[in-house]
Amino acid sequence: MAKFISNLKKYRQFNELTQEELANKVNVRRETIARLENAKYNPSLELAVRISKELNTPLEELFIFEF
């Protein structure tokens, strides 16, 4: 099984956004952002791309799957 690593919190804070602000920008609940940051939830490809674009950060830097 793949190990999911999330760097979302680091890049969200770098962009000076709260969880709530990022959630509103990508149309999800704040709890979804919190779960993503804690690697408790694997994002859909669509959500991962929306977050990547919003934070202007390459997808592969935000979310890492180690096999």
Short mmCIF file of C-alpha atoms in Angstrom, two decimals:
data_model
loop_
_atom_site.label_atom_id
_atom_site.label_comp_id
_atom_site.label_asym_id
_atom_site.label_seq_id
_atom_site.Cartn_x
_atom_site.Cartn_y
_atom_site.Cartn_z
CA MET A 1 0.00 0.00 0.00
CA ALA A 2 1.24 3.50 -0.82
CA LYS A 3 2.25 5.90 1.93
CA PHE A 4 0.59 9.32 1.59
CA ILE A 5 2.63 12.37 2.61
CA SER A 6 1.10 15.84 2.63
CA ASN A 7 3.04 19.11 2.51
CA LEU A 8 -0.17 21.09 2.23
CA LYS A 9 0.10 22.86 5.59
CA LYS A 10 3.58 24.20 4.80
CA TYR A 11 2.51 25.66 1.45
CA ARG A 12 -0.84 26.94 2.77
CA GLN A 13 0.96 28.83 5.54
CA PHE A 14 3.57 30.10 3.07
CA ASN A 15 0.68 31.60 1.07
CA GLU A 16 -0.70 33.12 4.30
CA LEU A 17 -4.04 31.35 4.06
CA THR A 18 -6.10 29.85 6.85
CA GLN A 19 -7.63 26.42 6.40
CA GLU A 20 -11.02 28.12 6.03
CA GLU A 21 -9.77 30.51 3.34
CA LEU A 22 -8.20 27.73 1.29
CA ALA A 23 -11.29 25.57 1.71
CA ASN A 24 -13.49 28.37 0.38
CA LYS A 25 -11.20 28.94 -2.61
CA VAL A 26 -11.30 25.26 -3.66
CA ASN A 27 -14.94 24.65 -2.66
CA VAL A 28 -14.51 22.14 0.16
CA ARG A 29 -15.10 22.22 3.92
CA ARG A 30 -12.37 23.35 6.30
CA GLU A 31 -12.35 19.84 7.79
CA THR A 32 -11.32 18.45 4.41
CA ILE A 33 -8.26 20.71 4.37
CA ALA A 34 -7.42 19.68 7.95
CA ARG A 35 -7.66 15.99 7.05
CA LEU A 36 -5.51 16.52 3.96
CA GLU A 37 -2.87 18.33 6.01
CA ASN A 38 -2.76 15.43 8.48
CA ALA A 39 -2.58 12.85 5.67
CA LYS A 40 -5.85 11.32 6.88
CA TYR A 41 -7.53 11.73 3.51
CA ASN A 42 -6.29 11.15 -0.04
CA PRO A 43 -7.50 13.90 -2.36
CA SER A 44 -9.20 13.24 -5.65
CA LEU A 45 -7.11 14.23 -8.63
CA GLU A 46 -9.50 17.11 -9.31
CA LEU A 47 -9.18 18.49 -5.77
CA ALA A 48 -5.40 18.04 -5.75
CA VAL A 49 -5.12 20.02 -8.99
CA ARG A 50 -7.43 22.80 -7.71
CA ILE A 51 -5.31 23.14 -4.55
CA SER A 52 -2.09 23.05 -6.58
CA LYS A 53 -3.30 25.85 -8.83
CA GLU A 54 -4.61 27.94 -5.92
CA LEU A 55 -1.28 27.68 -4.06
CA ASN A 56 0.76 28.00 -7.27
CA THR A 57 2.71 24.93 -6.19
CA PRO A 58 3.48 21.80 -8.24
CA LEU A 59 1.20 18.92 -7.36
CA GLU A 60 4.14 16.62 -6.69
CA GLU A 61 5.42 19.00 -3.99
CA LEU A 62 2.06 19.18 -2.21
CA PHE A 63 1.21 15.50 -2.14
CA ILE A 64 3.60 12.55 -2.25
CA PHE A 65 2.75 8.90 -2.60
CA GLU A 66 5.59 6.54 -1.70
CA PHE A 67 5.29 3.01 -3.00
#
